[in-house]
Amino acid sequence: MVILDVFHVCRSKTLLDRSSKPMDGMNDFERQLQEFFAEVKSMLKLGNKDDAITLLQANYEAVKEQIDAGVKDMEQAAILDIIALGYMGLGDFVLVESLLDMVTSFANF
């Protein structure tokens, strides 16, 4: 199961565990967010809806643990935003609204 990592479905590292060393004007976290979004988008285009849901849910659970532990920073908001975009692609707008409400509840970072 992938948790905030989009390279291989069997990886277990999360984006929140990775370093943020700058590379080409973009840090690792930003690059991984882009790759995460691209992976979800690719899954949806290929008709792998169940895989996309599994990936989105795993990422949600990982970021939710961080939020429940009191970590409510830009990184958590960015991850939730990407997850919301994924669910938008799935047509689950009720969940999208819930995710975006979660982001706005701590958007004063």
Coordinates of C-alpha atoms in Angstrom, one line a residue:
M1 CA 0.0 0.0 0.0
V2 CA 1.3 3.4 -0.9
I3 CA 1.2 6.1 1.7
L4 CA 2.0 9.5 0.3
D5 CA 4.4 8.0 -2.1
V6 CA 3.6 7.6 -5.8
F7 CA 6.5 5.7 -7.3
H8 CA 5.5 2.1 -6.3
V9 CA 2.3 0.7 -4.8
C10 CA 4.4 -1.3 -2.3
R11 CA 6.4 1.6 -0.7
S12 CA 5.6 2.6 2.8
K13 CA 7.5 5.9 3.3
T14 CA 5.3 9.0 3.5
L15 CA 5.8 12.4 2.0
L16 CA 5.9 13.7 5.6
D17 CA 8.9 11.5 6.4
R18 CA 11.0 12.7 3.5
S19 CA 13.5 15.5 3.4
S20 CA 12.8 18.9 1.9
K21 CA 16.2 19.6 0.3
P22 CA 15.9 22.0 -2.6
M23 CA 16.4 20.6 -6.1
D24 CA 16.1 22.7 -9.2
G25 CA 14.1 25.4 -7.3
M26 CA 11.6 22.9 -6.1
N27 CA 11.9 20.9 -2.9
D28 CA 11.4 17.2 -2.6
F29 CA 8.0 17.6 -1.0
E30 CA 6.7 19.8 -3.9
R31 CA 8.0 17.3 -6.4
Q32 CA 6.4 14.4 -4.6
L33 CA 3.1 16.3 -4.4
Q34 CA 3.2 16.7 -8.2
E35 CA 4.1 13.0 -8.7
F36 CA 1.3 12.0 -6.3
F37 CA -1.2 14.0 -8.2
A38 CA 0.1 12.6 -11.6
E39 CA -0.1 9.1 -10.3
V40 CA -3.7 9.5 -9.1
K41 CA -4.6 11.2 -12.4
S42 CA -2.9 8.3 -14.4
M43 CA -4.8 5.7 -12.4
L44 CA -8.1 7.4 -13.1
K45 CA -7.3 7.8 -16.9
L46 CA -6.4 4.1 -17.0
G47 CA -9.7 3.1 -15.3
N48 CA -8.0 2.0 -12.1
K49 CA -10.6 3.6 -9.8
D50 CA -10.1 1.1 -7.0
D51 CA -6.3 1.6 -7.0
A52 CA -6.8 5.4 -7.0
I53 CA -9.2 5.2 -4.0
T54 CA -6.8 2.9 -2.1
L55 CA -3.9 5.4 -2.7
L56 CA -6.1 8.4 -1.8
Q57 CA -7.4 6.7 1.4
A58 CA -3.9 5.6 2.5
N59 CA -2.7 9.2 2.1
Y60 CA -5.7 10.6 3.9
E61 CA -5.1 8.3 6.8
A62 CA -1.5 9.2 7.1
V63 CA -2.1 13.0 7.0
K64 CA -5.1 12.6 9.4
E65 CA -2.7 11.0 11.9
Q66 CA -0.5 14.1 11.7
I67 CA -3.4 16.4 12.0
D68 CA -4.8 14.5 15.0
A69 CA -1.3 14.8 16.6
G70 CA -1.6 18.6 16.3
V71 CA 0.5 19.1 13.1
K72 CA -1.5 21.5 11.0
D73 CA 0.9 23.2 8.6
M74 CA 1.2 24.0 4.9
E75 CA 2.3 20.4 4.2
Q76 CA -0.8 18.8 5.6
A77 CA -3.0 21.4 3.8
A78 CA -1.2 20.7 0.5
I79 CA -1.6 16.9 0.9
L80 CA -5.3 17.3 1.7
D81 CA -5.7 19.5 -1.4
I82 CA -4.2 16.9 -3.7
I83 CA -6.4 14.2 -2.1
A84 CA -9.4 16.5 -2.7
L85 CA -8.4 16.8 -6.4
G86 CA -8.2 13.1 -6.6
Y87 CA -11.7 12.6 -5.2
M88 CA -12.9 15.4 -7.6
G89 CA -11.7 13.2 -10.4
L90 CA -13.7 10.3 -8.9
G91 CA -16.8 12.6 -8.7
D92 CA -17.1 12.3 -4.9
F93 CA -17.8 16.0 -4.3
V94 CA -19.3 15.4 -0.8
L95 CA -15.9 14.1 0.3
V96 CA -14.1 16.9 -1.5
E97 CA -16.1 19.5 0.4
S98 CA -15.3 17.7 3.7
L99 CA -11.6 17.7 2.9
L100 CA -11.5 21.3 1.9
D101 CA -13.5 22.2 5.1
M102 CA -10.7 20.4 7.0
V103 CA -8.1 22.5 5.3
T104 CA -9.9 25.8 5.9
S105 CA -10.3 24.9 9.6
F106 CA -6.6 25.3 10.1
A107 CA -5.6 27.5 7.2
N108 CA -4.2 30.2 9.5
F109 CA -0.7 28.7 9.4

